Short mmCIF file of C-alpha atoms (C1' of nucleotides) in Angstrom, two decimals:
data_model
loop_
_atom_site.label_atom_id
_atom_site.label_comp_id
_atom_site.label_asym_id
_atom_site.label_seq_id
_atom_site.Cartn_x
_atom_site.Cartn_y
_atom_site.Cartn_z
CA MET A 394 0.14 0.66 0.12
CA ASP A 395 2.10 2.94 -1.58
CA ASN A 396 -0.58 5.43 -2.97
CA GLN A 397 -3.67 3.49 -3.49
CA LEU A 398 -5.14 6.38 -5.41
CA LEU A 399 -7.34 5.10 -8.74
CA SER A 400 -8.57 2.09 -8.19
CA PHE A 401 -8.10 -1.61 -9.48
CA THR A 402 -11.01 -0.25 -12.57
CA GLU A 403 -8.97 3.34 -12.99
CA GLU A 404 -5.82 1.80 -13.36
CA ASN A 405 -7.62 -1.18 -16.22
CA TYR A 406 -8.83 1.72 -18.14
CA LEU A 407 -5.69 3.40 -18.22
CA LYS A 408 -3.04 0.04 -18.91
CA ILE A 409 -5.41 -0.85 -21.72
CA ILE A 410 -5.92 3.76 -23.55
CA TYR A 411 -2.22 2.72 -23.44
CA LEU A 412 -1.71 -0.65 -24.63
CA LEU A 413 -4.61 0.21 -27.61
CA THR A 414 -2.84 3.84 -28.55
CA GLU A 415 0.92 2.41 -28.71
CA ARG A 416 -1.36 -0.48 -30.66
CA HIS A 417 -2.77 1.77 -33.39
CA ASN A 418 0.33 3.97 -32.92
CA GLY A 419 -0.49 6.99 -30.65
CA ASN A 420 -3.95 7.56 -32.39
CA GLU A 421 -6.93 7.79 -30.69
CA VAL A 422 -8.19 5.29 -28.83
CA SER A 423 -12.52 5.23 -28.88
CA THR A 424 -16.00 4.50 -26.35
CA ASN A 425 -16.62 1.13 -28.43
CA GLN A 426 -12.42 0.55 -28.27
CA LEU A 427 -12.77 -0.23 -25.44
CA ALA A 428 -16.23 -1.50 -24.04
CA GLU A 429 -15.26 -4.45 -25.63
CA HIS A 430 -11.66 -4.38 -24.00
CA THR A 431 -12.93 -3.44 -20.62
CA GLN A 432 -15.36 -6.61 -21.23
CA THR A 433 -18.12 -3.57 -21.00
CA LYS A 434 -21.26 -1.43 -22.71
CA ALA A 435 -19.72 1.64 -24.00
CA ALA A 436 -22.22 4.05 -21.76
CA SER A 437 -19.97 3.10 -18.59
CA VAL A 438 -16.84 3.47 -20.65
CA SER A 439 -18.38 6.98 -21.56
CA ASP A 440 -18.34 7.57 -17.49
CA MET A 441 -15.31 6.32 -16.84
CA LEU A 442 -13.55 8.30 -19.68
CA ARG A 443 -15.34 11.48 -17.82
CA LYS A 444 -13.92 11.05 -13.83
CA LEU A 445 -10.91 9.75 -15.67
CA ALA A 446 -10.33 13.18 -18.12
CA GLU A 447 -11.42 15.27 -14.33
CA LYS A 448 -8.76 14.25 -12.62
CA ASN A 449 -6.56 14.90 -15.12
CA TYR A 450 -5.02 10.94 -16.30
CA ILE A 451 -6.61 11.34 -20.11
CA ASN A 452 -7.03 13.59 -22.71
CA TYR A 453 -10.54 13.44 -23.48
CA ARG A 454 -12.84 14.82 -26.73
CA LYS A 455 -16.13 13.73 -26.65
CA TYR A 456 -16.90 11.59 -29.89
CA GLN A 457 -13.38 11.75 -30.70
CA GLY A 458 -11.54 9.33 -27.91
CA VAL A 459 -8.81 9.91 -25.79
CA THR A 460 -4.92 9.68 -25.21
CA LEU A 461 -3.46 9.35 -21.80
CA THR A 462 -2.12 12.55 -20.20
CA GLU A 463 2.33 12.30 -18.92
CA ALA A 464 0.27 11.95 -15.74
CA GLY A 465 -2.00 9.19 -17.45
CA GLU A 466 0.85 6.82 -19.32
CA GLN A 467 3.20 7.15 -15.20
CA ILE A 468 -0.14 5.00 -14.05
CA ALA A 469 -0.20 2.27 -16.89
CA LEU A 470 3.06 1.99 -17.30
CA GLY A 471 3.33 1.15 -13.84
CA VAL A 472 0.30 -1.20 -13.93
CA ILE A 473 2.11 -2.88 -17.67
CA ARG A 474 5.37 -3.71 -15.57
CA LYS A 475 3.87 -5.38 -13.10
CA HIS A 476 1.75 -6.93 -15.66
CA ARG A 477 4.83 -8.30 -16.94
CA LEU A 478 7.27 -8.60 -14.22
CA TRP A 479 4.23 -11.11 -12.96
CA GLU A 480 4.57 -12.86 -16.15
CA VAL A 481 8.65 -13.39 -15.84
CA PHE A 482 8.34 -15.05 -12.20
CA LEU A 483 5.72 -17.09 -12.69
CA VAL A 484 7.45 -18.68 -16.13
CA GLU A 485 10.53 -18.58 -15.59
CA LYS A 486 10.83 -19.39 -11.21
CA LEU A 487 7.05 -21.27 -11.33
CA GLY A 488 6.44 -22.72 -14.49
CA PHE A 489 3.72 -21.57 -16.10
CA GLY A 490 3.20 -21.95 -20.03
CA TRP A 491 3.19 -18.43 -21.99
CA ASP A 492 -0.37 -19.48 -22.82
CA GLU A 493 -1.43 -19.61 -18.78
CA ILE A 494 -0.59 -16.99 -16.98
CA HIS A 495 -1.90 -14.00 -18.62
CA ASP A 496 -5.55 -14.01 -16.49
CA ILE A 497 -2.51 -14.46 -13.42
CA ALA A 498 -1.53 -11.70 -14.23
CA GLU A 499 -4.17 -9.61 -14.66
CA GLN A 500 -4.71 -9.72 -10.56
CA LEU A 501 -1.01 -9.68 -9.88
CA GLU A 502 -0.42 -6.33 -11.78
CA HIS A 503 -2.46 -4.19 -8.97
CA ILE A 504 -1.30 -4.81 -5.92
CA ASP A 505 0.65 -1.84 -4.62
CA SER A 506 3.63 -1.88 -3.58
CA LYS A 507 7.30 -0.22 -4.31
CA GLU A 508 9.51 -2.13 -2.35
CA LEU A 509 7.30 -5.54 -4.08
CA THR A 510 8.11 -4.18 -6.96
CA LYS A 511 11.11 -3.40 -6.58
CA ARG A 512 12.86 -6.58 -4.50
CA LEU A 513 10.35 -8.30 -8.06
CA ASP A 514 12.85 -7.37 -10.82
CA ASP A 515 15.70 -8.43 -8.87
CA PHE A 516 14.74 -11.39 -8.23
CA LEU A 517 14.34 -12.30 -12.14
CA GLU A 518 17.68 -10.74 -12.82
CA ASN A 519 16.39 -6.91 -13.96
CA PRO A 520 13.99 -9.08 -16.99
CA LYS A 521 14.19 -6.52 -19.81
CA PHE A 522 11.06 -8.78 -21.79
CA ASP A 523 8.16 -11.15 -20.58
CA PRO A 524 7.81 -14.07 -21.35
CA HIS A 525 5.87 -13.19 -25.36
CA GLY A 526 8.96 -10.81 -26.36
CA ASP A 527 7.08 -7.34 -24.62
CA PRO A 528 9.08 -4.85 -23.18
CA ILE A 529 9.11 -4.12 -19.29
CA PRO A 530 9.22 -0.61 -18.64
CA ASP A 531 11.50 0.11 -15.67
CA ALA A 532 11.61 1.65 -13.04
CA LYS A 533 11.52 5.41 -13.91
CA GLY A 534 8.02 4.75 -15.86
CA LYS A 535 10.69 4.56 -19.11
CA MET A 536 9.45 1.80 -21.98
CA PRO A 537 12.14 0.99 -23.77
CA SER A 538 11.40 1.24 -27.68
CA VAL A 539 12.02 -1.78 -29.82
CA SER A 540 11.57 -2.65 -33.66
CA TYR A 541 10.04 -6.10 -33.98
CA GLN A 542 8.42 -6.61 -38.32
CA LYS A 543 5.47 -8.99 -38.81
CA LEU A 544 7.42 -11.83 -40.66
CA SER A 545 4.42 -11.44 -43.09
CA GLU A 546 6.70 -8.15 -43.94
CA ILE A 547 10.11 -10.43 -44.20
CA PRO A 548 11.29 -10.85 -47.77
CA LEU A 549 11.54 -14.31 -48.57
CA ASN A 550 15.36 -16.35 -47.77
CA GLN A 551 15.54 -13.59 -45.51
CA SER A 552 17.16 -14.72 -41.73
CA VAL A 553 15.07 -14.17 -38.99
CA VAL A 554 15.06 -14.22 -35.49
CA MET A 555 11.38 -14.59 -33.09
CA MET A 556 10.78 -12.09 -30.88
CA GLY A 557 7.93 -11.88 -29.45
CA VAL A 558 4.52 -12.29 -30.79
CA SER A 559 1.06 -9.64 -31.90
CA VAL A 560 -1.87 -11.69 -29.90
CA HIS A 561 -1.58 -13.63 -26.78
CA SER A 562 -4.34 -15.19 -27.33
CA PRO A 563 -3.53 -19.80 -25.08
CA ALA A 564 -5.17 -21.16 -29.16
CA PHE A 565 -2.78 -18.68 -30.74
CA LEU A 566 0.45 -19.65 -28.74
CA GLN A 567 -1.18 -23.37 -27.65
CA HIS A 568 -0.90 -23.87 -31.45
CA LEU A 569 2.92 -22.15 -31.55
CA ASP A 570 4.48 -24.63 -28.67
CA LYS A 571 2.48 -27.46 -30.84
CA GLN A 572 4.94 -26.29 -34.19
CA GLN A 573 7.80 -26.03 -31.60
CA ILE A 574 7.85 -22.28 -32.43
CA ASN A 575 9.61 -19.87 -29.42
CA LEU A 576 11.40 -16.78 -28.11
CA GLY A 577 14.02 -16.92 -30.02
CA CYS A 578 14.28 -19.13 -32.64
CA GLY A 579 15.84 -18.46 -36.65
CA LEU A 580 13.26 -18.37 -38.77
CA LYS A 581 13.03 -17.85 -42.88
CA VAL A 582 10.60 -17.63 -45.10
CA LEU A 583 10.77 -20.12 -48.69
CA GLU A 584 7.69 -19.64 -50.43
CA ILE A 585 4.39 -18.04 -49.91
CA SER A 586 1.69 -19.61 -51.25
CA ASP A 587 -0.45 -18.78 -54.03
CA PHE A 588 -3.23 -20.45 -53.61
CA ASP A 589 -3.99 -19.20 -49.78
CA LYS A 590 0.11 -17.13 -49.07
CA SER A 591 0.48 -19.80 -46.02
CA TYR A 592 4.37 -20.06 -45.83
CA SER A 593 6.22 -22.22 -45.94
CA ILE A 594 9.24 -21.46 -43.36
CA LEU A 595 12.76 -23.03 -42.53
CA LEU A 596 12.76 -23.55 -38.81
CA ASP A 597 15.68 -23.47 -36.77
CA GLY A 598 17.67 -23.86 -40.91
CA LYS A 599 16.97 -27.18 -40.19
CA THR A 600 13.25 -28.28 -39.99
CA THR A 601 10.48 -26.77 -42.18
CA ILE A 602 7.35 -25.81 -41.57
CA PHE A 603 3.67 -24.36 -43.02
CA VAL A 604 2.03 -21.56 -40.80
CA SER A 605 -1.61 -19.42 -42.71
CA ASN A 606 -0.77 -15.58 -43.30
CA GLU A 607 -2.52 -15.69 -40.18
CA VAL A 608 0.07 -17.01 -38.19
CA ALA A 609 2.68 -15.25 -40.24
CA LYS A 610 1.02 -11.48 -39.53
CA ASN A 611 1.16 -11.92 -36.02
CA LEU A 612 4.67 -13.10 -35.67
CA LEU A 613 7.61 -10.26 -34.96
CA VAL A 614 10.43 -10.93 -35.18
CA SER A 615 14.31 -9.00 -35.87
CA ILE A 616 16.73 -9.15 -38.41
CA ASP A 617 19.22 -12.06 -37.44
CA GLU A 618 22.72 -10.03 -38.07
CA MET B 1226 -9.79 -16.99 -12.00
CA ASP B 1227 -11.18 -20.28 -10.43
CA ASN B 1228 -14.19 -20.00 -9.22
CA GLN B 1229 -14.46 -16.61 -8.30
CA LEU B 1230 -17.98 -17.21 -6.06
CA LEU B 1231 -16.73 -14.42 -3.33
CA SER B 1232 -15.86 -10.98 -2.98
CA PHE B 1233 -12.56 -9.43 -1.72
CA THR B 1234 -14.25 -8.19 1.21
CA GLU B 1235 -16.41 -11.16 1.68
CA GLU B 1236 -12.71 -13.37 1.97
CA ASN B 1237 -11.63 -11.33 4.51
CA TYR B 1238 -14.52 -11.42 7.09
CA LEU B 1239 -14.79 -14.69 6.76
CA LYS B 1240 -10.84 -14.59 6.86
CA ILE B 1241 -11.20 -12.04 10.01
CA ILE B 1242 -14.03 -13.85 11.56
CA TYR B 1243 -11.63 -17.26 11.40
CA LEU B 1244 -9.40 -16.21 12.95
CA LEU B 1245 -10.49 -14.26 15.90
CA THR B 1246 -12.77 -17.71 16.50
CA GLU B 1247 -9.86 -19.04 16.43
CA ARG B 1248 -8.11 -16.61 19.03
CA HIS B 1249 -11.42 -17.62 21.62
CA ASN B 1250 -11.25 -21.26 21.64
CA GLY B 1251 -14.28 -21.32 19.23
CA ASN B 1252 -16.71 -19.43 20.60
CA GLU B 1253 -19.28 -16.52 18.68
CA VAL B 1254 -17.17 -13.61 17.28
CA SER B 1255 -19.21 -10.05 17.90
CA THR B 1256 -19.57 -7.81 15.20
CA ASN B 1257 -17.93 -4.76 17.76
CA GLN B 1258 -14.74 -7.38 17.35
CA LEU B 1259 -15.82 -7.56 14.27
CA ALA B 1260 -15.79 -3.63 13.10
CA GLU B 1261 -12.18 -2.90 14.85
CA HIS B 1262 -10.69 -5.90 12.60
CA THR B 1263 -11.75 -4.74 9.05
CA GLN B 1264 -11.88 -1.14 9.94
CA THR B 1265 -15.68 -0.71 9.76
CA LYS B 1266 -18.56 0.70 11.71
CA ALA B 1267 -21.05 -2.00 13.69
CA ALA B 1268 -23.92 -1.61 11.21
CA SER B 1269 -21.77 -2.00 8.23
CA VAL B 1270 -21.27 -5.50 9.84
CA SER B 1271 -24.18 -6.26 10.68
CA ASP B 1272 -25.28 -6.06 7.17
CA MET B 1273 -22.35 -8.12 5.48
CA LEU B 1274 -23.05 -10.54 8.78
CA ARG B 1275 -26.61 -11.24 7.27
CA LYS B 1276 -25.21 -11.38 4.17
CA LEU B 1277 -22.81 -13.76 4.73
CA ALA B 1278 -25.83 -16.13 6.64
CA GLU B 1279 -28.17 -15.60 3.93
CA LYS B 1280 -25.22 -16.97 1.95
CA ASN B 1281 -25.14 -20.22 4.21
CA TYR B 1282 -20.59 -19.67 5.44
CA ILE B 1283 -22.00 -17.52 8.61
CA ASN B 1284 -24.01 -19.45 11.53
CA TYR B 1285 -25.81 -15.80 13.13
CA ARG B 1286 -27.67 -15.37 16.53
CA LYS B 1287 -28.63 -12.03 15.87
CA TYR B 1288 -27.00 -9.76 18.98
CA GLN B 1289 -25.20 -13.35 19.57
CA GLY B 1290 -21.88 -13.12 17.18
CA VAL B 1291 -21.77 -15.88 14.70
CA THR B 1292 -18.89 -18.51 13.66
CA LEU B 1293 -18.20 -19.99 10.72
CA THR B 1294 -20.15 -22.49 8.59
CA GLU B 1295 -17.75 -25.49 7.23
CA ALA B 1296 -18.47 -23.76 3.72
CA GLY B 1297 -17.04 -20.68 5.58
CA GLU B 1298 -14.84 -22.12 6.79
CA GLN B 1299 -13.33 -23.28 3.75
CA ILE B 1300 -12.71 -20.09 2.36
CA ALA B 1301 -11.20 -18.79 5.09
CA LEU B 1302 -8.98 -22.12 4.97
CA GLY B 1303 -8.40 -21.60 1.76
CA VAL B 1304 -7.32 -17.08 2.01
CA ILE B 1305 -5.17 -18.17 5.22
CA ARG B 1306 -3.38 -21.14 3.65
CA LYS B 1307 -2.40 -18.17 0.47
CA HIS B 1308 -1.63 -15.20 3.27
CA ARG B 1309 0.68 -17.21 5.08
CA LEU B 1310 2.52 -18.73 1.57
CA TRP B 1311 2.82 -15.24 -0.15
CA GLU B 1312 4.21 -14.71 3.41
CA VAL B 1313 7.17 -17.33 3.27
CA PHE B 1314 7.60 -15.71 -0.28
CA LEU B 1315 8.23 -12.05 0.83
CA VAL B 1316 10.95 -13.62 3.03
CA GLU B 1317 12.24 -16.55 2.28
CA LYS B 1318 12.00 -15.03 -2.00
CA LEU B 1319 12.70 -12.03 -1.54
CA GLY B 1320 14.47 -11.16 1.56
CA PHE B 1321 11.92 -9.28 3.24
CA GLY B 1322 11.79 -8.98 6.34
CA TRP B 1323 8.77 -10.68 8.97
CA ASP B 1324 7.83 -6.71 10.05
CA GLU B 1325 7.39 -5.42 6.48
CA ILE B 1326 5.24 -8.50 4.94
CA HIS B 1327 1.67 -8.18 6.58
CA ASP B 1328 -0.15 -6.23 4.25
CA ILE B 1329 1.90 -7.06 1.30
CA ALA B 1330 0.28 -10.74 2.70
CA GLU B 1331 -2.84 -9.08 2.70
CA GLN B 1332 -3.00 -8.07 -0.74
CA LEU B 1333 -2.02 -11.47 -2.38
CA GLU B 1334 -4.00 -13.19 -0.61
CA HIS B 1335 -6.67 -12.96 -2.55
CA ILE B 1336 -5.56 -14.09 -5.64
CA ASP B 1337 -7.50 -15.84 -7.39
CA SER B 1338 -5.76 -18.97 -9.05
CA LYS B 1339 -5.60 -23.06 -6.74
CA GLU B 1340 -2.88 -23.63 -10.16
CA LEU B 1341 -1.02 -20.81 -8.86
CA THR B 1342 -0.86 -21.79 -5.76
CA LYS B 1343 0.03 -25.55 -5.39
CA ARG B 1344 3.24 -23.86 -7.82
CA LEU B 1345 4.14 -21.95 -4.99
CA ASP B 1346 3.50 -24.51 -2.25
CA ASP B 1347 5.80 -26.23 -5.08
CA PHE B 1348 8.32 -23.50 -5.07
CA LEU B 1349 8.70 -22.83 -2.00
CA GLU B 1350 9.32 -26.92 -0.97
CA ASN B 1351 5.45 -26.97 1.16
CA PRO B 1352 6.29 -24.99 4.45
CA LYS B 1353 4.37 -25.99 7.66
CA PHE B 1354 4.90 -22.67 8.90
CA ASP B 1355 4.89 -18.63 7.51
CA PRO B 1356 7.42 -16.36 9.27
CA HIS B 1357 5.94 -15.05 12.06
CA GLY B 1358 5.38 -19.74 13.21
CA ASP B 1359 1.78 -19.33 11.85
CA PRO B 1360 0.97 -23.54 10.87
CA ILE B 1361 -0.39 -23.64 7.03
CA PRO B 1362 -3.27 -25.11 6.19
CA ASP B 1363 -2.96 -27.94 3.37
CA ALA B 1364 -3.75 -27.99 -0.30
CA LYS B 1365 -7.57 -30.10 1.97
CA GLY B 1366 -8.15 -27.09 3.91
CA LYS B 1367 -6.84 -28.78 6.74
CA MET B 1368 -4.61 -26.69 9.26
CA PRO B 1369 -2.45 -27.84 11.48
CA SER B 1370 -2.94 -28.96 14.61
CA VAL B 1371 0.11 -26.71 16.66
CA SER B 1372 0.59 -26.69 21.12
CA TYR B 1373 2.16 -23.39 21.77
CA GLN B 1374 2.43 -21.50 25.41
CA LYS B 1375 2.97 -18.03 26.30
CA LEU B 1376 6.65 -17.59 27.44
CA SER B 1377 5.18 -16.25 30.76
CA GLU B 1378 3.57 -20.19 31.70
CA ILE B 1379 6.49 -21.29 31.17
CA PRO B 1380 8.32 -22.73 34.85
CA LEU B 1381 11.22 -21.10 35.70
CA ASN B 1382 14.55 -22.58 34.09
CA GLN B 1383 13.23 -24.83 31.80
CA SER B 1384 14.91 -24.89 28.21
CA VAL B 1385 12.35 -23.31 25.74
CA VAL B 1386 12.14 -23.25 22.02
CA MET B 1387 10.93 -19.73 20.45
CA MET B 1388 7.72 -21.34 18.25
CA GLY B 1389 6.03 -18.14 17.18
CA VAL B 1390 4.46 -14.70 18.41
CA SER B 1391 0.17 -14.32 18.74
CA VAL B 1392 0.96 -9.82 18.15
CA HIS B 1393 2.09 -9.12 14.42
CA SER B 1394 2.67 -5.84 14.75
CA PRO B 1395 5.62 -3.96 13.19
CA ALA B 1396 6.29 -2.31 16.39
CA PHE B 1397 6.37 -5.89 18.39
CA LEU B 1398 8.57 -8.40 15.56
CA GLN B 1399 11.02 -4.89 15.49
CA HIS B 1400 11.45 -4.97 19.34
CA LEU B 1401 12.14 -8.35 18.73
CA ASP B 1402 14.48 -8.50 16.21
CA LYS B 1403 16.25 -5.64 17.92
CA GLN B 1404 16.82 -8.49 20.72
CA GLN B 1405 18.19 -10.60 19.18
CA ILE B 1406 14.65 -12.48 19.54
CA ASN B 1407 13.83 -14.93 16.01
CA LEU B 1408 12.40 -18.14 15.24
CA GLY B 1409 13.88 -21.19 17.31
CA CYS B 1410 15.95 -19.75 19.35
CA GLY B 1411 16.69 -20.82 22.44
CA LEU B 1412 15.12 -19.16 25.87
CA LYS B 1413 15.37 -19.65 29.15
CA VAL B 1414 12.76 -17.68 32.08
CA LEU B 1415 15.60 -17.17 34.05
CA GLU B 1416 14.61 -14.41 36.65
CA ILE B 1417 10.77 -12.51 36.88
CA SER B 1418 10.94 -10.01 38.64
CA ASP B 1419 8.78 -9.30 41.76
CA PHE B 1420 9.35 -5.20 40.52
CA ASP B 1421 7.26 -4.99 37.08
CA LYS B 1422 7.98 -8.89 36.11
CA SER B 1423 10.43 -7.91 33.76
CA TYR B 1424 11.93 -11.60 32.86
CA SER B 1425 14.95 -11.19 32.14
CA ILE B 1426 15.22 -14.80 29.95
CA LEU B 1427 18.81 -17.30 29.18
CA LEU B 1428 18.78 -16.90 25.08
CA ASP B 1429 20.32 -19.76 23.18
CA GLY B 1430 21.71 -20.44 26.45
CA LYS B 1431 24.72 -17.70 26.15
CA THR B 1432 23.15 -13.98 26.46
CA THR B 1433 21.33 -12.65 29.09
CA ILE B 1434 18.50 -10.79 27.57
CA PHE B 1435 15.92 -8.77 29.27
CA VAL B 1436 11.86 -8.90 28.60
CA SER B 1437 9.01 -6.91 29.62
CA ASN B 1438 5.97 -9.17 30.54
CA GLU B 1439 3.94 -7.47 27.68
CA VAL B 1440 6.86 -9.66 25.30
CA ALA B 1441 6.39 -12.56 26.71
CA LYS B 1442 3.09 -12.72 26.90
CA ASN B 1443 3.54 -12.83 23.48
CA LEU B 1444 6.64 -15.44 22.82
CA LEU B 1445 4.79 -18.57 21.92
CA VAL B 1446 7.50 -21.49 22.53
CA SER B 1447 7.94 -25.13 22.89
CA ILE B 1448 9.21 -27.52 25.81
CA ASP B 1449 13.01 -28.43 24.40
CA GLU B 1450 13.24 -32.07 24.21
"C1'" DA C 599 -34.59 -6.01 40.24
"C1'" DC C 600 -34.59 -3.19 36.94
"C1'" DA C 601 -32.61 0.92 35.63
"C1'" DA C 602 -28.61 3.13 33.49
"C1'" DA C 603 -25.53 1.54 30.22
"C1'" DA C 604 -23.66 -0.53 26.48
"C1'" DT C 605 -23.84 -3.06 22.34
"C1'" DT C 606 -26.42 -4.42 18.04
"C1'" DT C 607 -29.05 -3.91 14.63
"C1'" DT C 608 -31.98 -1.52 11.68
"C1'" DA C 609 -33.27 2.67 8.17
"C1'" DG C 610 -31.98 6.21 4.71
"C1'" DA C 611 -28.52 8.29 2.63
"C1'" DC C 612 -24.09 7.76 -0.18
"C1'" DT C 613 -20.52 7.10 -3.48
"C1'" DA C 614 -18.70 3.59 -7.97
"C1'" DA C 615 -19.15 0.65 -11.45
"C1'" DT C 616 -22.06 -1.03 -13.47
"C1'" DC C 617 -27.11 -1.11 -16.91
"C1'" DT C 618 -30.45 0.32 -20.43
"C1'" DA C 619 -33.21 2.24 -23.05
"C1'" DA C 620 -33.11 6.93 -25.33
"C1'" DA C 621 -30.91 10.79 -27.20
"C1'" DA C 622 -27.07 12.79 -29.60
"C1'" DA C 623 -23.17 13.60 -32.83
"C1'" DT C 624 -20.57 11.91 -36.87
"C1'" DA C 625 -19.59 8.72 -40.71
"C1'" DT C 626 -21.88 6.43 -44.69
"C1'" DA C 627 -23.60 6.40 -48.41
"C1'" DT C 628 -26.02 7.03 -52.84
"C1'" DA D 1294 -25.95 16.82 -49.66
"C1'" DT D 1295 -28.04 14.49 -47.58
"C1'" DA D 1296 -30.92 10.32 -45.46
"C1'" DT D 1297 -29.78 6.88 -43.69
"C1'" DA D 1298 -26.91 4.26 -39.76
"C1'" DT D 1299 -23.16 3.55 -36.30
"C1'" DT D 1300 -20.77 5.03 -32.59
"C1'" DT D 1301 -20.94 8.17 -28.33
"C1'" DT D 1302 -23.28 10.65 -24.35
"C1'" DT D 1303 -26.79 10.95 -21.42
"C1'" DA D 1304 -30.90 9.65 -18.30
"C1'" DG D 1305 -31.82 7.10 -14.75
"C1'" DA D 1306 -32.01 3.00 -12.46
"C1'" DT D 1307 -29.01 -1.46 -9.93
"C1'" DT D 1308 -25.85 -2.86 -6.85
"C1'" DA D 1309 -21.52 -3.44 -3.27
"C1'" DG D 1310 -19.89 -2.25 0.76
"C1'" DT D 1311 -19.77 1.29 3.57
"C1'" DC D 1312 -21.87 5.73 6.15
"C1'" DT D 1313 -24.79 8.77 10.56
"C1'" DA D 1314 -28.23 8.38 13.38
"C1'" DA D 1315 -32.37 6.13 15.58
"C1'" DA D 1316 -34.01 2.03 17.96
"C1'" DA D 1317 -34.07 -2.28 18.98
"C1'" DT D 1318 -31.68 -6.11 22.34
"C1'" DT D 1319 -28.66 -7.15 25.88
"C1'" DT D 1320 -25.38 -5.94 29.58
"C1'" DT D 1321 -24.65 -4.44 34.00
"C1'" DG D 1322 -24.57 -2.52 38.42
"C1'" DT D 1323 -26.38 -0.83 42.95
#
DNA sequence: ACAAAATTTTAGACTAATCTAAAAATATAT
DNA sequence: ATATATTTTTAGATTAGTCTAAAATTTTGT
C-alpha cells in the first residue's frame, strides 16, 4: 500500500488505453474499442472517461476518443511493468507456460507496493522482456523502444529471429508450441503459397514447417545479423 | 480466476472471523470485534453478516455473534493458506523482514488461481509454517494443529524453543529483532522481577536479555526436548 | 430487579461501477 | 447533399459496500 490513488478499475482503463494507443501508433482510442476490451458497455466507458478526464489522467474530446496525459501514462506504465514482471516470475520461477499466465498477471498487476516490485525485479535479475517478448518498462516509467517486424513483411529467404507475438490468446500460443515456434528461434520464409498465402518456413535452419498467413502476421521478428 | 464465488471483502470477513474465533477458542465473534478488525463501523458489519448468513457461510444469531459454517471455514482457510504461503515467499525469496510483509500479503491472499497456489507451494518446498511461526493449512483446507505455550506460562529454568508470536505488529517484531529474538532460538527464563514482572532470559544458552511481561506474553514457545 | 450503559440492528443515504433505453453527434452511402 | 446508419453520450436505475442516526436488544451495576 504505497499510494492507492486509483481504483483497480481505473488502473485497468489506463492500462488498456495505453496498449490500444500503442497498437494504433499514437492515435486516439474510441469508446467502443474500450468497451470491447474492458468487457463493458459503451455507456459505462463514457462515464469512466469523464471521470478520468476530470482527474487529468486522459485527454478526452467527446465523440473523438482519448489519449493518456503524462500522469495517466505513468500510471499505465507502472501497471504494465508489474504485469510483465509477474509474467516472467510465473514462467521462469513457477514453470507456467506462456499461454497460461495472462489471467493471473491481470490480478497481480494491481498489487500495490513499490518495494515489492523493486525486489521482484531484482529476484528475476532485472529482465528486459516478458515471456511474450514484450519489453518491460523500467522503474522510472520508461518503456524501452523495440523495433520488431511482422514475419509477413520480411522478404523471402531473409534469416530472422523470433522476438515476440502480437496476439496473446492461449489458442494462438498453444498453436505455436505445437509447431515448436519459440522466442529466439531462427526463421526463414522459403515460399508463400499463391493459393492460400500460407508460408513455408525453415525453422532453426533444420526443419520446414507450414503456417497460415494469419500466424505469419502475428509473429514479430528481427533481422538476424 | 478459478471460481470467484466471493468478493474480496467477503473473503476478508470470513478470514477475520476464522482468526478471531481461533483466538477465542471457538467462541462466537462479536459485531464490534469485527468492526474493529475490518476497520469499519458496527452497522456495516451487521449488513455484511446478514449477507454472509444468507449465503450460508456463517452461523449468525442476532445480537449473539457468529461462527463459520463448514463452507465458510473452507473459504477462510484457503485465504489464510495463500496469505501465509505468500509471506514465506516474501521472506525466503525476496528477502523482506518479517515485520514488512503483512500488508503485502493482505493483497496477495486474494489472488484467485488454484494452479498458482499449488505451484507457489511447491516452489517454496511445501512449507508448514510462515515467517511468524503460524501453521499453513494444506491444499485440502486442513489446518495443522500446533500446541505452543506462552513464554509467560513456562516455569523458571525450563529450556524452550521460540516457535511463534501472537502479535504481528511491525513495532513488536522490530523490538524482537533488536533483541535478536528469532524463531528457533533457545530461551530459558531465569527470573521474573517482583517489581515490574519483567523477565531475565537466557538466549541460546549464551546471553542474558531482559524483556517486559508484555513481550513474554506474546512469545510462543515449545518445550525443548 | 430494574435503570442505565453498552452493544447491535435497522433505516435511510452515499459512492463507485455498472446497466438499458433514449437522445445527440458523427460517419457513410447513394 | 442529405437521409440513414453507426457511434457516443446522457438519463435514470441497480448493486456492493460503506456511513450516520435512531431504534432495539442485551448487559451491568447497585
